[in-house]
Amino acid sequence: MNDIIINRGRQKELDWAKAFSVLFMVCIHCYEEISNIDAEIAPTGIFRNLMEFLAGPLGAPMFMFCMGVGIMYSRNNTPADMTKRGLKLLGTGYLLSFVKGTVPTAIAIYLGYEVPWTLADSLFLVSILQFAGMAFFTIALMKKLRLPLPAMMAVSLVLSVLGGMLSKLDFTNSWTKYLFGLFFDTCDVTTFPMFRWLFYPVFGMIFAYYLQRTEDKTRFYRLICPVALVGTIAFTLIYTACGYDIRTMYMLAGRVFYHQSLLHHLFISMVILVAVSLCYFLSQVVKNIAVNGATAYLGKNVDVIYLVQWVIIIYAESFMNIFGGFRISAPYIIPAGILVLVSSIGLIELWRFVKGSFPVINRQRGNYVNV
């Protein structure tokens, strides 16, 4: 492999990967928030295990992996550019927490409902957007220090271990839990602490380095896919033989999925590589213009879809609570997820139409362009 960048621009397989992840993401949020399934109980049966697996390794880790790939492909990846992007993501994350968390919590408290968290908890939740902002800051700093990619990976692994050690500190009665929660687990509102999750965008950056320089993408993925598949199977067998419950690599119960460790990184990185490879082969087979246009659209609009779907789901849950705490059953989770996804896209396009700028399908090229 030479050191000349050959593959530039958008990589279709990453759009396919993000498209699937968007669908998994919306469905798992419906599963968690508006279904009658108790996600605090370890998953049993094919449906629950498949649902949590697809939305586990192929959810947040895949998004963060793709973010790392995007950093390498972006023209605006100087430390200053990345710092600005980090600030925007951090601000957007807290704005979303206010809209989907603080507002309905305040209304519920005012109406006399019992709420298991405080207004501060609802506002200072450390979710994936907050993590993304912190990741941009950290990677910008490492780029400023001119750290090579292997050194960045070493830093991410050290921070992962450090995050696990620091999570044992007690911040129960201190407001600093919201500040330090950006870095490591301090309380239940910390879901994506930077120390535990930095591995995935850095892993994506390393993957992108080689992808940019490969002369034969088909051969590249034909080499990666079987190796990653064997790795996934091998880690599954080894973990099981050592007494680890493989469900802890993806299950929501006990928050073990959010408490990422080196064991998670090894297993999930293999799953990601298998998935991206399969997305590449799928993107080469599917020639339908509408399908390719849809995947391109979802790939380009992951961030805004994430925002809108959360608002729809949380306010739907609030209304369901008001009207007797109704919940949907398992057969309706995926249809509900699709409905939420379509509704999110509809609201996004309505807003863009009102603003006078909305995407249309370029029938000649089969992708989305802004006009």
mmCIF file of C-alpha atoms in Angstrom:
data_model
loop_
_atom_site.group_PDB
_atom_site.id
_atom_site.type_symbol
_atom_site.label_atom_id
_atom_site.label_comp_id
_atom_site.label_asym_id
_atom_site.label_seq_id
_atom_site.Cartn_x
_atom_site.Cartn_y
_atom_site.Cartn_z
ATOM 1 C CA MET A 1 0.000 0.000 0.000
ATOM 2 C CA ASN A 2 1.414 3.373 -0.993
ATOM 3 C CA ASP A 3 1.197 6.587 1.009
ATOM 4 C CA ILE A 4 -0.756 8.509 -1.620
ATOM 5 C CA ILE A 5 -4.395 9.296 -0.823
ATOM 6 C CA ILE A 6 -6.489 7.653 -3.529
ATOM 7 C CA ASN A 7 -10.011 7.395 -2.125
ATOM 8 C CA ARG A 8 -11.464 10.847 -1.555
ATOM 9 C CA GLY A 9 -14.978 12.115 -0.986
ATOM 10 C CA ARG A 10 -17.919 10.210 0.496
ATOM 11 C CA GLN A 11 -17.528 6.468 0.839
ATOM 12 C CA LYS A 12 -20.830 4.763 0.023
ATOM 13 C CA GLU A 13 -20.301 1.907 2.435
ATOM 14 C CA LEU A 14 -20.103 4.349 5.342
ATOM 15 C CA ASP A 15 -23.427 5.886 4.297
ATOM 16 C CA TRP A 16 -24.909 2.391 4.218
ATOM 17 C CA ALA A 17 -23.469 1.642 7.659
ATOM 18 C CA LYS A 18 -24.881 4.867 9.085
ATOM 19 C CA ALA A 19 -28.246 4.271 7.398
ATOM 20 C CA PHE A 20 -28.626 0.898 9.109
ATOM 21 C CA SER A 21 -27.403 2.392 12.383
ATOM 22 C CA VAL A 22 -30.002 5.157 12.200
ATOM 23 C CA LEU A 23 -32.772 2.571 11.873
ATOM 24 C CA PHE A 24 -31.336 0.458 14.713
ATOM 25 C CA MET A 25 -30.959 3.586 16.848
ATOM 26 C CA VAL A 26 -34.552 4.743 16.452
ATOM 27 C CA CYS A 27 -35.926 1.248 17.059
ATOM 28 C CA ILE A 28 -33.862 0.738 20.229
ATOM 29 C CA HIS A 29 -34.995 4.096 21.587
ATOM 30 C CA CYS A 30 -38.608 3.025 21.025
ATOM 31 C CA TYR A 31 -37.692 -0.286 22.679
ATOM 32 C CA GLU A 32 -36.295 1.517 25.721
ATOM 33 C CA GLU A 33 -38.756 4.368 26.122
ATOM 34 C CA ILE A 34 -42.221 3.423 24.854
ATOM 35 C CA SER A 35 -42.392 -0.389 24.854
ATOM 36 C CA ASN A 36 -43.525 -2.682 27.665
ATOM 37 C CA ILE A 37 -40.159 -4.478 27.656
ATOM 38 C CA ASP A 38 -38.069 -3.905 30.766
ATOM 39 C CA ALA A 39 -34.603 -3.108 29.408
ATOM 40 C CA GLU A 40 -33.236 -3.255 32.963
ATOM 41 C CA ILE A 41 -33.595 -7.043 32.817
ATOM 42 C CA ALA A 42 -30.955 -8.977 30.863
ATOM 43 C CA PRO A 43 -32.251 -9.832 27.373
ATOM 44 C CA THR A 44 -33.691 -13.282 26.747
ATOM 45 C CA GLY A 45 -34.968 -14.768 23.507
ATOM 46 C CA ILE A 46 -33.958 -14.081 19.927
ATOM 47 C CA PHE A 47 -35.836 -10.796 19.475
ATOM 48 C CA ARG A 48 -34.445 -9.000 22.520
ATOM 49 C CA ASN A 49 -30.897 -10.234 22.004
ATOM 50 C CA LEU A 50 -30.950 -9.342 18.318
ATOM 51 C CA MET A 51 -32.466 -5.918 19.031
ATOM 52 C CA GLU A 52 -29.907 -5.014 21.678
ATOM 53 C CA PHE A 53 -27.008 -6.484 19.690
ATOM 54 C CA LEU A 54 -27.829 -4.550 16.511
ATOM 55 C CA ALA A 55 -28.310 -1.327 18.457
ATOM 56 C CA GLY A 56 -25.249 -2.026 20.620
ATOM 57 C CA PRO A 57 -22.049 -2.528 18.597
ATOM 58 C CA LEU A 58 -23.754 -1.217 15.455
ATOM 59 C CA GLY A 59 -25.308 1.784 17.182
ATOM 60 C CA ALA A 60 -23.217 4.305 19.108
ATOM 61 C CA PRO A 61 -19.836 2.602 18.456
ATOM 62 C CA MET A 62 -20.549 2.545 14.711
ATOM 63 C CA PHE A 63 -21.545 6.219 14.758
ATOM 64 C CA MET A 64 -18.360 7.134 16.614
ATOM 65 C CA PHE A 65 -16.287 4.967 14.268
ATOM 66 C CA CYS A 66 -17.834 6.771 11.299
ATOM 67 C CA MET A 67 -17.151 10.101 12.988
ATOM 68 C CA GLY A 68 -13.479 9.181 13.140
ATOM 69 C CA VAL A 69 -13.509 8.239 9.458
ATOM 70 C CA GLY A 70 -15.179 11.571 8.726
ATOM 71 C CA ILE A 71 -12.446 13.468 10.560
ATOM 72 C CA MET A 72 -9.826 11.961 8.261
ATOM 73 C CA TYR A 73 -11.856 12.683 5.131
ATOM 74 C CA SER A 74 -12.869 16.206 6.114
ATOM 75 C CA ARG A 75 -11.113 19.212 4.650
ATOM 76 C CA ASN A 76 -11.827 21.127 7.851
ATOM 77 C CA ASN A 77 -9.919 18.985 10.308
ATOM 78 C CA THR A 78 -7.402 21.435 11.735
ATOM 79 C CA PRO A 79 -7.298 21.666 15.546
ATOM 80 C CA ALA A 80 -9.100 25.032 15.364
ATOM 81 C CA ASP A 81 -11.832 23.654 13.098
ATOM 82 C CA MET A 82 -12.291 20.638 15.333
ATOM 83 C CA THR A 83 -12.481 22.772 18.462
ATOM 84 C CA LYS A 84 -15.275 24.844 16.894
ATOM 85 C CA ARG A 85 -17.068 21.655 15.900
ATOM 86 C CA GLY A 86 -16.670 20.322 19.432
ATOM 87 C CA LEU A 87 -18.194 23.455 20.936
ATOM 88 C CA LYS A 88 -21.153 23.224 18.575
ATOM 89 C CA LEU A 89 -21.753 19.559 19.394
ATOM 90 C CA LEU A 90 -21.464 20.157 23.125
ATOM 91 C CA GLY A 91 -23.915 23.064 22.957
ATOM 92 C CA THR A 92 -26.330 21.082 20.805
ATOM 93 C CA GLY A 93 -26.146 18.178 23.229
ATOM 94 C CA TYR A 94 -27.147 20.312 26.188
ATOM 95 C CA LEU A 95 -29.859 22.037 24.151
ATOM 96 C CA LEU A 96 -31.304 18.633 23.279
ATOM 97 C CA SER A 97 -31.135 17.605 26.946
ATOM 98 C CA PHE A 98 -33.073 20.734 27.860
ATOM 99 C CA VAL A 99 -35.767 20.173 25.226
ATOM 100 C CA LYS A 100 -36.222 16.416 25.693
ATOM 101 C CA GLY A 101 -35.307 16.211 29.356
ATOM 102 C CA THR A 102 -35.639 19.376 31.398
ATOM 103 C CA VAL A 103 -38.869 20.682 29.838
ATOM 104 C CA PRO A 104 -40.926 17.464 30.190
ATOM 105 C CA THR A 105 -39.416 16.852 33.644
ATOM 106 C CA ALA A 106 -40.419 20.331 34.809
ATOM 107 C CA ILE A 107 -43.934 19.825 33.433
ATOM 108 C CA ALA A 108 -44.222 16.411 35.101
ATOM 109 C CA ILE A 109 -43.110 17.814 38.464
ATOM 110 C CA TYR A 110 -45.553 20.715 38.118
ATOM 111 C CA LEU A 111 -48.412 18.292 37.383
ATOM 112 C CA GLY A 112 -47.534 16.229 40.444
ATOM 113 C CA TYR A 113 -45.994 13.186 38.773
ATOM 114 C CA GLU A 114 -43.241 11.271 40.520
ATOM 115 C CA VAL A 115 -39.976 11.645 38.583
ATOM 116 C CA PRO A 116 -36.925 9.466 39.395
ATOM 117 C CA TRP A 117 -34.429 12.207 38.530
ATOM 118 C CA THR A 118 -33.837 15.877 39.219
ATOM 119 C CA LEU A 119 -33.996 18.834 36.855
ATOM 120 C CA ALA A 120 -30.190 18.998 37.030
ATOM 121 C CA ASP A 121 -29.953 15.323 36.056
ATOM 122 C CA SER A 122 -32.186 15.944 33.047
ATOM 123 C CA LEU A 123 -30.113 18.892 31.857
ATOM 124 C CA PHE A 124 -26.593 17.609 32.476
ATOM 125 C CA LEU A 125 -27.051 14.137 31.018
ATOM 126 C CA VAL A 126 -23.816 13.110 29.282
ATOM 127 C CA SER A 127 -25.136 11.618 26.070
ATOM 128 C CA ILE A 128 -23.559 10.889 22.713
ATOM 129 C CA LEU A 129 -23.515 14.513 21.503
ATOM 130 C CA GLN A 130 -21.675 15.632 24.616
ATOM 131 C CA PHE A 131 -19.233 12.793 24.086
ATOM 132 C CA ALA A 132 -18.772 13.751 20.423
ATOM 133 C CA GLY A 133 -17.946 17.306 21.462
ATOM 134 C CA MET A 134 -15.419 16.099 24.040
ATOM 135 C CA ALA A 135 -13.919 13.687 21.506
ATOM 136 C CA PHE A 136 -13.397 16.535 19.039
ATOM 137 C CA PHE A 137 -11.659 18.588 21.744
ATOM 138 C CA THR A 138 -9.395 15.680 22.673
ATOM 139 C CA ILE A 139 -8.489 14.739 19.111
ATOM 140 C CA ALA A 140 -7.889 18.412 18.305
ATOM 141 C CA LEU A 141 -5.456 18.582 21.224
ATOM 142 C CA MET A 142 -3.662 15.432 20.104
ATOM 143 C CA LYS A 143 -3.414 16.800 16.555
ATOM 144 C CA LYS A 144 -2.070 20.076 17.974
ATOM 145 C CA LEU A 145 0.590 18.051 19.780
ATOM 146 C CA ARG A 146 1.303 16.289 16.463
ATOM 147 C CA LEU A 147 0.656 12.831 17.892
ATOM 148 C CA PRO A 148 0.684 10.123 15.203
ATOM 149 C CA LEU A 149 -2.295 7.782 14.919
ATOM 150 C CA PRO A 150 -0.646 4.913 16.858
ATOM 151 C CA ALA A 151 0.027 7.293 19.747
ATOM 152 C CA MET A 152 -3.605 8.480 19.631
ATOM 153 C CA MET A 153 -4.739 4.876 19.870
ATOM 154 C CA ALA A 154 -2.429 4.302 22.842
ATOM 155 C CA VAL A 155 -3.878 7.389 24.552
ATOM 156 C CA SER A 156 -7.440 6.157 23.960
ATOM 157 C CA LEU A 157 -6.623 2.758 25.483
ATOM 158 C CA VAL A 158 -4.930 4.289 28.522
ATOM 159 C CA LEU A 159 -7.899 6.631 29.038
ATOM 160 C CA SER A 160 -10.279 3.677 28.752
ATOM 161 C CA VAL A 161 -8.521 1.896 31.611
ATOM 162 C CA LEU A 162 -8.270 5.133 33.600
ATOM 163 C CA GLY A 163 -11.972 5.765 33.097
ATOM 164 C CA GLY A 164 -12.778 2.396 34.602
ATOM 165 C CA MET A 165 -10.606 3.137 37.629
ATOM 166 C CA LEU A 166 -12.001 6.643 38.203
ATOM 167 C CA SER A 167 -15.589 5.407 37.938
ATOM 168 C CA LYS A 168 -15.191 3.913 41.409
ATOM 169 C CA LEU A 169 -14.994 7.402 42.971
ATOM 170 C CA ASP A 170 -18.078 8.605 44.850
ATOM 171 C CA PHE A 171 -19.677 11.806 43.556
ATOM 172 C CA THR A 172 -23.149 11.137 44.988
ATOM 173 C CA ASN A 173 -23.601 14.421 46.832
ATOM 174 C CA SER A 174 -21.470 16.706 44.679
ATOM 175 C CA TRP A 175 -22.465 18.881 41.736
ATOM 176 C CA THR A 176 -19.038 18.091 40.217
ATOM 177 C CA LYS A 177 -20.485 14.740 39.071
ATOM 178 C CA TYR A 178 -21.946 16.612 36.092
ATOM 179 C CA LEU A 179 -18.594 18.146 35.153
ATOM 180 C CA PHE A 180 -16.439 15.064 35.660
ATOM 181 C CA GLY A 181 -19.171 12.971 34.043
ATOM 182 C CA LEU A 182 -17.959 14.314 30.710
ATOM 183 C CA PHE A 183 -14.743 12.363 31.300
ATOM 184 C CA PHE A 184 -15.685 9.251 33.268
ATOM 185 C CA ASP A 185 -18.681 7.574 34.958
ATOM 186 C CA THR A 186 -19.836 9.538 37.974
ATOM 187 C CA CYS A 187 -23.572 8.780 38.170
ATOM 188 C CA ASP A 188 -26.496 7.272 36.277
ATOM 189 C CA VAL A 189 -26.805 10.260 33.923
ATOM 190 C CA THR A 190 -23.337 9.548 32.530
ATOM 191 C CA THR A 191 -23.848 7.334 29.491
ATOM 192 C CA PHE A 192 -21.021 8.244 27.120
ATOM 193 C CA PRO A 193 -18.004 9.469 29.123
ATOM 194 C CA MET A 194 -15.118 10.492 26.906
ATOM 195 C CA PHE A 195 -12.459 8.318 28.554
ATOM 196 C CA ARG A 196 -14.472 5.142 27.974
ATOM 197 C CA TRP A 197 -15.526 5.876 24.389
ATOM 198 C CA LEU A 198 -12.635 7.739 22.731
ATOM 199 C CA PHE A 199 -11.373 4.446 21.308
ATOM 200 C CA TYR A 200 -14.036 4.328 18.592
ATOM 201 C CA PRO A 201 -13.397 7.622 16.753
ATOM 202 C CA VAL A 202 -9.639 6.979 16.955
ATOM 203 C CA PHE A 203 -10.213 3.470 15.586
ATOM 204 C CA GLY A 204 -12.220 5.055 12.766
ATOM 205 C CA MET A 205 -9.361 7.449 12.000
ATOM 206 C CA ILE A 206 -6.886 4.575 11.715
ATOM 207 C CA PHE A 207 -9.285 2.623 9.501
ATOM 208 C CA ALA A 208 -9.736 5.705 7.279
ATOM 209 C CA TYR A 209 -5.969 6.137 6.950
ATOM 210 C CA TYR A 210 -5.700 2.744 5.249
ATOM 211 C CA LEU A 211 -8.965 3.115 3.330
ATOM 212 C CA GLN A 212 -7.777 6.386 1.813
ATOM 213 C CA ARG A 213 -4.638 4.704 0.506
ATOM 214 C CA THR A 214 -5.937 1.390 -0.783
ATOM 215 C CA GLU A 215 -5.844 0.930 -4.538
ATOM 216 C CA ASP A 216 -8.376 -1.915 -4.611
ATOM 217 C CA LYS A 217 -11.288 -1.450 -2.199
ATOM 218 C CA THR A 218 -12.855 -4.795 -3.070
ATOM 219 C CA ARG A 219 -9.651 -6.627 -2.179
ATOM 220 C CA PHE A 220 -9.317 -4.430 0.928
ATOM 221 C CA TYR A 221 -12.712 -5.542 2.244
ATOM 222 C CA ARG A 222 -12.257 -9.152 1.131
ATOM 223 C CA LEU A 223 -9.212 -9.256 3.397
ATOM 224 C CA ILE A 224 -10.849 -7.459 6.314
ATOM 225 C CA CYS A 225 -14.218 -9.243 6.396
ATOM 226 C CA PRO A 226 -13.113 -12.851 7.025
ATOM 227 C CA VAL A 227 -10.426 -11.794 9.508
ATOM 228 C CA ALA A 228 -12.930 -9.682 11.452
ATOM 229 C CA LEU A 229 -15.552 -12.432 11.307
ATOM 230 C CA VAL A 230 -13.092 -14.981 12.690
ATOM 231 C CA GLY A 231 -12.103 -12.413 15.324
ATOM 232 C CA THR A 232 -15.740 -11.915 16.362
ATOM 233 C CA ILE A 233 -16.301 -15.650 16.699
ATOM 234 C CA ALA A 234 -12.977 -16.172 18.487
ATOM 235 C CA PHE A 235 -13.608 -13.420 21.048
ATOM 236 C CA THR A 236 -17.133 -14.761 21.628
ATOM 237 C CA LEU A 237 -15.773 -18.237 22.366
ATOM 238 C CA ILE A 238 -12.871 -16.967 24.479
ATOM 239 C CA TYR A 239 -15.044 -14.620 26.544
ATOM 240 C CA THR A 240 -17.611 -17.368 27.109
ATOM 241 C CA ALA A 241 -14.924 -19.898 28.063
ATOM 242 C CA CYS A 242 -13.513 -17.402 30.553
ATOM 243 C CA GLY A 243 -16.910 -17.012 32.200
ATOM 244 C CA TYR A 244 -17.989 -13.701 30.652
ATOM 245 C CA ASP A 245 -21.616 -13.339 29.613
ATOM 246 C CA ILE A 246 -21.330 -12.286 25.962
ATOM 247 C CA ARG A 247 -24.507 -10.252 26.418
ATOM 248 C CA THR A 248 -22.482 -7.777 28.466
ATOM 249 C CA MET A 249 -20.946 -6.682 25.169
ATOM 250 C CA TYR A 250 -24.268 -5.136 24.169
ATOM 251 C CA MET A 251 -27.025 -5.423 26.763
ATOM 252 C CA LEU A 252 -28.650 -2.386 28.392
ATOM 253 C CA ALA A 253 -29.322 -4.033 31.759
ATOM 254 C CA GLY A 254 -26.932 -2.901 34.457
ATOM 255 C CA ARG A 255 -25.601 -0.204 32.086
ATOM 256 C CA VAL A 256 -22.700 -2.523 31.235
ATOM 257 C CA PHE A 257 -22.772 -1.480 27.580
ATOM 258 C CA TYR A 258 -22.082 2.131 28.558
ATOM 259 C CA HIS A 259 -19.255 1.050 30.874
ATOM 260 C CA GLN A 260 -16.953 0.269 27.978
ATOM 261 C CA SER A 261 -13.745 -1.629 28.678
ATOM 262 C CA LEU A 262 -10.871 -3.044 26.651
ATOM 263 C CA LEU A 263 -12.883 -6.266 26.312
ATOM 264 C CA HIS A 264 -15.706 -4.304 24.695
ATOM 265 C CA HIS A 265 -13.275 -2.544 22.372
ATOM 266 C CA LEU A 266 -11.812 -5.815 21.103
ATOM 267 C CA PHE A 267 -15.162 -7.480 20.470
ATOM 268 C CA ILE A 268 -17.034 -4.464 19.088
ATOM 269 C CA SER A 269 -14.206 -3.397 16.763
ATOM 270 C CA MET A 270 -14.402 -6.820 15.074
ATOM 271 C CA VAL A 271 -18.189 -6.521 14.724
ATOM 272 C CA ILE A 272 -17.826 -3.050 13.195
ATOM 273 C CA LEU A 273 -15.309 -4.245 10.623
ATOM 274 C CA VAL A 274 -17.590 -7.116 9.596
ATOM 275 C CA ALA A 275 -20.549 -4.747 9.280
ATOM 276 C CA VAL A 276 -18.673 -2.119 7.244
ATOM 277 C CA SER A 277 -17.349 -4.814 4.911
ATOM 278 C CA LEU A 278 -20.843 -6.213 4.361
ATOM 279 C CA CYS A 279 -22.120 -2.680 3.736
ATOM 280 C CA TYR A 280 -19.441 -2.243 1.063
ATOM 281 C CA PHE A 281 -20.428 -5.437 -0.747
ATOM 282 C CA LEU A 282 -24.105 -4.495 -0.440
ATOM 283 C CA SER A 283 -23.426 -1.032 -1.864
ATOM 284 C CA GLN A 284 -21.753 -2.648 -4.864
ATOM 285 C CA VAL A 285 -24.689 -4.960 -5.541
ATOM 286 C CA VAL A 286 -27.589 -2.542 -5.046
ATOM 287 C CA LYS A 287 -27.919 -0.239 -8.046
ATOM 288 C CA ASN A 288 -31.429 1.092 -7.426
ATOM 289 C CA ILE A 289 -31.324 4.900 -7.529
ATOM 290 C CA ALA A 290 -33.998 5.386 -4.871
ATOM 291 C CA VAL A 291 -32.315 3.007 -2.405
ATOM 292 C CA ASN A 292 -28.901 4.579 -2.903
ATOM 293 C CA GLY A 293 -30.460 8.021 -2.586
ATOM 294 C CA ALA A 294 -32.126 7.022 0.680
ATOM 295 C CA THR A 295 -28.908 5.635 2.181
ATOM 296 C CA ALA A 296 -27.001 8.744 1.118
ATOM 297 C CA TYR A 297 -29.678 10.926 2.703
ATOM 298 C CA LEU A 298 -29.608 9.038 5.988
ATOM 299 C CA GLY A 299 -25.812 9.037 6.018
ATOM 300 C CA LYS A 300 -25.682 12.807 5.545
ATOM 301 C CA ASN A 301 -28.424 13.602 8.044
ATOM 302 C CA VAL A 302 -27.551 11.362 10.986
ATOM 303 C CA ASP A 303 -27.042 14.290 13.365
ATOM 304 C CA VAL A 304 -30.325 16.084 12.717
ATOM 305 C CA ILE A 305 -32.323 12.832 12.615
ATOM 306 C CA TYR A 306 -30.841 11.961 16.010
ATOM 307 C CA LEU A 307 -32.123 15.238 17.441
ATOM 308 C CA VAL A 308 -35.635 15.048 16.025
ATOM 309 C CA GLN A 309 -36.298 11.378 16.766
ATOM 310 C CA TRP A 310 -35.435 11.875 20.426
ATOM 311 C CA VAL A 311 -37.882 14.760 20.740
ATOM 312 C CA ILE A 312 -40.654 12.738 19.064
ATOM 313 C CA ILE A 313 -40.062 9.656 21.228
ATOM 314 C CA ILE A 314 -39.766 11.477 24.548
ATOM 315 C CA TYR A 315 -42.869 13.614 24.018
ATOM 316 C CA ALA A 316 -44.776 10.560 22.776
ATOM 317 C CA GLU A 317 -43.726 8.816 25.995
ATOM 318 C CA SER A 318 -44.895 11.816 28.028
ATOM 319 C CA PHE A 319 -48.353 11.733 26.436
ATOM 320 C CA MET A 320 -48.520 7.966 26.949
ATOM 321 C CA ASN A 321 -47.760 8.493 30.642
ATOM 322 C CA ILE A 322 -50.487 11.119 30.932
ATOM 323 C CA PHE A 323 -53.028 8.738 29.403
ATOM 324 C CA GLY A 324 -52.477 5.849 31.764
ATOM 325 C CA GLY A 325 -48.902 4.776 31.058
ATOM 326 C CA PHE A 326 -49.765 2.861 27.888
ATOM 327 C CA ARG A 327 -46.841 1.002 26.253
ATOM 328 C CA ILE A 328 -46.476 -0.808 22.940
ATOM 329 C CA SER A 329 -45.707 -4.531 22.837
ATOM 330 C CA ALA A 330 -42.746 -6.212 21.121
ATOM 331 C CA PRO A 331 -44.365 -6.767 17.659
ATOM 332 C CA TYR A 332 -44.940 -3.022 17.308
ATOM 333 C CA ILE A 333 -41.445 -1.815 18.230
ATOM 334 C CA ILE A 334 -39.948 -1.995 14.728
ATOM 335 C CA PRO A 335 -43.054 -0.505 13.012
ATOM 336 C CA ALA A 336 -43.017 2.255 15.638
ATOM 337 C CA GLY A 337 -39.324 2.862 14.969
ATOM 338 C CA ILE A 338 -39.950 3.135 11.229
ATOM 339 C CA LEU A 339 -42.856 5.511 11.884
ATOM 340 C CA VAL A 340 -40.679 7.688 14.124
ATOM 341 C CA LEU A 341 -37.897 7.699 11.518
ATOM 342 C CA VAL A 342 -40.275 8.680 8.708
ATOM 343 C CA SER A 343 -41.872 11.336 10.928
ATOM 344 C CA SER A 344 -38.440 12.719 11.806
ATOM 345 C CA ILE A 345 -37.498 12.993 8.145
ATOM 346 C CA GLY A 346 -40.858 14.615 7.397
ATOM 347 C CA LEU A 347 -40.345 17.259 10.066
ATOM 348 C CA ILE A 348 -36.776 17.881 8.911
ATOM 349 C CA GLU A 349 -37.874 18.368 5.310
ATOM 350 C CA LEU A 350 -40.811 20.547 6.349
ATOM 351 C CA TRP A 351 -38.421 22.793 8.253
ATOM 352 C CA ARG A 352 -36.044 22.937 5.311
ATOM 353 C CA PHE A 353 -38.925 23.719 2.977
ATOM 354 C CA VAL A 354 -39.992 26.574 5.227
ATOM 355 C CA LYS A 355 -36.413 27.860 5.206
ATOM 356 C CA GLY A 356 -36.380 27.624 1.431
ATOM 357 C CA SER A 357 -33.601 25.034 1.239
ATOM 358 C CA PHE A 358 -34.315 21.320 0.991
ATOM 359 C CA PRO A 359 -32.612 18.249 -0.569
ATOM 360 C CA VAL A 360 -33.851 16.793 -3.815
ATOM 361 C CA ILE A 361 -32.900 13.605 -5.617
ATOM 362 C CA ASN A 362 -30.463 14.083 -8.447
ATOM 363 C CA ARG A 363 -31.968 11.589 -10.896
ATOM 364 C CA GLN A 364 -28.809 11.384 -13.012
ATOM 365 C CA ARG A 365 -26.413 10.608 -10.187
ATOM 366 C CA GLY A 366 -28.845 8.972 -7.819
ATOM 367 C CA ASN A 367 -27.816 10.873 -4.727
ATOM 368 C CA TYR A 368 -28.922 13.879 -2.704
ATOM 369 C CA VAL A 369 -27.706 17.360 -3.394
ATOM 370 C CA ASN A 370 -28.561 20.653 -1.745
ATOM 371 C CA VAL A 371 -30.227 23.322 -3.830
#
